[in-house]
CSV table of C-alpha atoms in Angstrom, one decimal:
chain,number,residue,atom,x,y,z
A,1,MET,CA,-26.4,4.3,-47.7
A,2,SER,CA,-29.5,2.2,-47.5
A,3,TRP,CA,-31.3,1.1,-44.5
A,4,ASP,CA,-30.0,-2.6,-44.8
A,5,ASP,CA,-26.4,-1.1,-44.6
A,6,GLU,CA,-26.9,0.2,-41.1
A,7,PHE,CA,-27.6,-3.1,-39.7
A,8,GLU,CA,-25.1,-6.0,-39.9
A,9,THR,CA,-26.3,-9.4,-40.8
A,10,ASP,CA,-23.1,-11.3,-40.0
A,11,PRO,CA,-21.7,-10.6,-36.5
A,12,SER,CA,-18.2,-12.0,-37.4
A,13,GLU,CA,-17.8,-9.0,-39.7
A,14,ARG,CA,-18.1,-6.6,-36.7
A,15,LEU,CA,-15.6,-8.7,-34.8
A,16,GLU,CA,-13.1,-8.7,-37.6
A,17,ARG,CA,-13.5,-4.7,-37.9
A,18,GLU,CA,-12.9,-4.3,-34.0
A,19,GLN,CA,-9.8,-6.6,-34.2
A,20,ARG,CA,-8.3,-4.5,-37.0
A,21,LYS,CA,-8.8,-1.3,-35.0
A,22,GLU,CA,-5.8,0.2,-33.1
A,23,PRO,CA,-5.9,0.1,-29.3
A,24,GLN,CA,-7.6,2.8,-27.8
A,25,GLY,CA,-6.2,5.2,-25.1
A,26,PRO,CA,-2.6,5.6,-24.0
A,27,SER,CA,0.1,3.1,-24.4
A,28,LEU,CA,1.1,0.7,-21.6
A,29,LYS,CA,4.3,2.7,-20.9
A,30,ALA,CA,2.3,5.9,-20.7
A,31,ARG,CA,-0.2,4.2,-18.3
A,32,ALA,CA,2.6,3.0,-16.1
A,33,ILE,CA,4.4,6.4,-16.1
A,34,ASP,CA,1.1,7.9,-15.1
A,35,LEU,CA,0.6,5.7,-12.3
A,36,LEU,CA,4.2,6.2,-11.1
A,37,SER,CA,3.9,9.9,-11.3
A,38,ARG,CA,1.0,9.9,-8.7
A,39,ARG,CA,2.9,7.7,-6.1
A,40,GLU,CA,5.5,5.0,-5.9
A,41,HIS,CA,4.3,1.5,-6.8
A,42,SER,CA,5.9,-1.8,-6.2
A,43,ARG,CA,6.8,-3.9,-9.2
A,44,LEU,CA,4.1,-6.4,-8.2
A,45,GLU,CA,1.4,-3.8,-7.7
A,46,LEU,CA,2.3,-2.1,-11.0
A,47,GLN,CA,2.2,-5.4,-12.9
A,48,ARG,CA,-1.2,-6.1,-11.4
A,49,LYS,CA,-2.6,-2.7,-12.5
A,50,LEU,CA,-1.2,-3.0,-16.1
A,51,SER,CA,-2.5,-6.5,-16.5
A,52,ARG,CA,-5.9,-5.0,-17.0
A,53,TYR,CA,-4.7,-3.3,-20.4
A,54,SER,CA,-2.6,-6.1,-21.7
A,55,GLN,CA,-3.0,-9.8,-21.9
A,56,ASP,CA,0.6,-10.3,-22.8
A,57,ALA,CA,2.7,-11.1,-19.7
A,58,ASP,CA,6.0,-10.7,-21.6
A,59,GLU,CA,5.1,-7.4,-22.7
A,60,ILE,CA,4.3,-6.2,-19.2
A,61,THR,CA,7.5,-7.9,-17.8
A,62,ALA,CA,9.7,-6.3,-20.5
A,63,LEU,CA,8.0,-2.7,-19.6
A,64,LEU,CA,8.7,-3.3,-16.1
A,65,ASP,CA,12.4,-4.2,-16.5
A,66,LEU,CA,12.8,-1.1,-18.7
A,67,LEU,CA,11.1,1.2,-16.1
A,68,GLU,CA,13.5,-0.3,-13.5
A,69,ARG,CA,16.7,0.2,-15.8
A,70,GLU,CA,15.4,3.8,-16.2
A,71,LYS,CA,14.9,4.4,-12.5
A,72,TRP,CA,11.2,5.0,-12.7
A,73,LEU,CA,10.4,1.9,-10.7
A,74,SER,CA,12.1,0.9,-7.6
A,75,ASN,CA,10.8,-1.5,-4.9
A,76,THR,CA,13.2,-0.1,-2.3
A,77,ARG,CA,12.0,3.4,-2.8
A,78,PHE,CA,8.4,2.2,-2.9
A,79,ALA,CA,9.0,0.4,0.4
A,80,GLN,CA,10.6,3.4,2.0
A,81,SER,CA,7.6,5.5,0.8
A,82,LEU,CA,5.1,3.2,2.2
A,83,VAL,CA,6.8,3.2,5.6
A,84,ASN,CA,6.9,7.0,5.6
A,85,ARG,CA,3.2,7.3,4.7
A,86,ARG,CA,2.0,4.6,7.3
A,87,ALA,CA,4.5,5.0,10.2
A,88,SER,CA,2.5,7.7,12.0
A,89,LYS,CA,-0.8,5.8,12.1
A,90,HIS,CA,0.3,2.1,12.0
A,91,GLY,CA,2.6,-0.4,13.8
A,92,THR,CA,5.3,-2.4,12.6
A,93,LEU,CA,3.3,-5.7,12.2
A,94,ARG,CA,0.6,-4.0,9.8
A,95,ILE,CA,3.3,-2.2,7.9
A,96,VAL,CA,5.4,-5.4,7.4
A,97,GLN,CA,2.3,-7.2,6.2
A,98,GLU,CA,1.5,-4.5,3.6
A,99,LEU,CA,5.1,-4.7,2.3
A,100,LYS,CA,4.9,-8.5,1.9
A,101,GLN,CA,1.7,-8.2,0.1
A,102,SER,CA,3.1,-5.8,-2.3
A,103,GLY,CA,6.1,-8.1,-3.2
A,104,VAL,CA,9.0,-6.2,-1.5
A,105,ALA,CA,12.2,-8.3,-1.0
A,106,GLN,CA,12.6,-9.8,2.5
A,107,GLU,CA,16.0,-8.1,2.8
A,108,ASP,CA,14.3,-4.7,2.4
A,109,ILE,CA,11.5,-5.7,4.8
A,110,SER,CA,14.1,-6.8,7.4
A,111,LEU,CA,16.0,-3.4,7.3
A,112,LEU,CA,12.8,-1.3,7.5
A,113,THR,CA,11.5,-3.5,10.3
A,114,GLU,CA,14.7,-2.9,12.3
A,115,GLU,CA,14.0,0.9,11.7
A,116,LEU,CA,10.3,0.6,12.7
A,117,ARG,CA,10.8,-1.3,15.9
A,118,GLU,CA,13.1,1.5,17.2
A,119,THR,CA,10.4,4.0,17.0
A,120,GLU,CA,7.3,1.6,17.7
A,121,PHE,CA,6.8,2.8,21.2
A,122,GLU,CA,6.9,6.5,20.5
A,123,ARG,CA,4.6,6.1,17.7
A,124,ALA,CA,2.2,3.9,19.6
A,125,VAL,CA,2.0,6.5,22.3
A,126,GLU,CA,1.0,9.2,19.8
A,127,VAL,CA,-1.6,7.0,18.3
A,128,TRP,CA,-3.0,6.0,21.6
A,129,PHE,CA,-3.0,9.5,22.9
A,130,ARG,CA,-4.7,11.0,19.8
A,131,LYS,CA,-7.5,8.3,20.1
A,132,PHE,CA,-8.0,8.0,23.9
A,133,GLY,CA,-5.7,10.4,25.9
A,134,CYS,CA,-6.4,8.8,29.3
A,135,LEU,CA,-6.0,5.5,31.2
A,136,PRO,CA,-8.8,3.1,30.6
A,137,GLU,CA,-11.3,3.3,33.6
A,138,ASP,CA,-12.6,-0.3,33.4
A,139,GLN,CA,-12.1,-3.6,31.6
A,140,LYS,CA,-14.4,-2.6,28.8
A,141,ALA,CA,-12.3,0.5,28.1
A,142,TYR,CA,-9.0,-1.4,28.5
A,143,THR,CA,-10.3,-4.0,25.8
A,144,LYS,CA,-11.4,-1.2,23.5
A,145,GLN,CA,-8.0,0.5,23.8
A,146,ALA,CA,-6.3,-2.9,23.2
A,147,ARG,CA,-8.4,-3.8,20.2
A,148,PHE,CA,-7.7,-0.5,18.6
A,149,LEU,CA,-3.9,-0.7,19.0
A,150,VAL,CA,-3.8,-4.3,17.8
A,151,SER,CA,-6.0,-3.4,14.9
A,152,ARG,CA,-3.4,-0.7,13.8
A,153,GLY,CA,-0.6,-3.3,14.0
A,154,PHE,CA,0.8,-2.6,17.3
A,155,ALA,CA,1.8,-5.4,19.7
A,156,LEU,CA,-0.3,-5.8,22.8
A,157,SER,CA,2.8,-5.6,24.8
A,158,THR,CA,3.1,-2.1,23.5
A,159,LEU,CA,-0.2,-1.1,25.2
A,160,HIS,CA,0.9,-2.7,28.4
A,161,ARG,CA,4.1,-0.6,28.2
A,162,ILE,CA,2.2,2.7,27.5
A,163,LEU,CA,-0.3,2.0,30.4
A,164,ASP,CA,2.6,1.2,32.8
A,165,ALA,CA,4.6,4.3,31.7
A,166,VAL,CA,1.5,6.5,32.1
A,167,LYS,CA,0.8,5.1,35.6
A,168,ALA,CA,4.5,5.3,36.8
A,169,GLY,CA,4.6,9.0,35.4
A,170,ASP,CA,7.2,8.3,32.8
A,171,ILE,CA,4.9,9.6,30.2
A,172,ASP,CA,3.5,13.0,30.8
A,173,LEU,CA,0.1,13.3,29.0
A,174,GLU,CA,0.5,17.2,29.1
A,175,ASP,CA,3.3,16.6,26.4
A,176,TYR,CA,0.9,15.4,23.9
């Protein structure tokens, strides 16, 4: 091999050589299964992640259909998993928004919303108590508590209910 052979004079030769090479790394299905083995993903979420590795949308759609048929991928299971992970720290509004962004069907969201609303107050009390644990002393403290709970996806009316219940003695702070 001479010195001239080490350097290409025509860049198109290198491009042709690279195009002939087999794709590097795991297959698209292997990548999908690897992602699904770590945690549940929605169909939309998985589609977005796999699109980095394939430009062919039909190939990705076919793979996602196959994964659903083989029960590797389930939007319903994903939605339930997300609710289980988030419910202890976040309110219904935030969880529902995350489900919508993940492409979960409206019917599934409606069912889960009903379940979340049933436990909203208890979850909000736990989150509020972990962070604050006492009634606000002034308007600034009240605003801080309200902003915190709203940012977590709880309704402002929930904070009012918590504070009213604590004042009335319906919630004993010793229990938390």
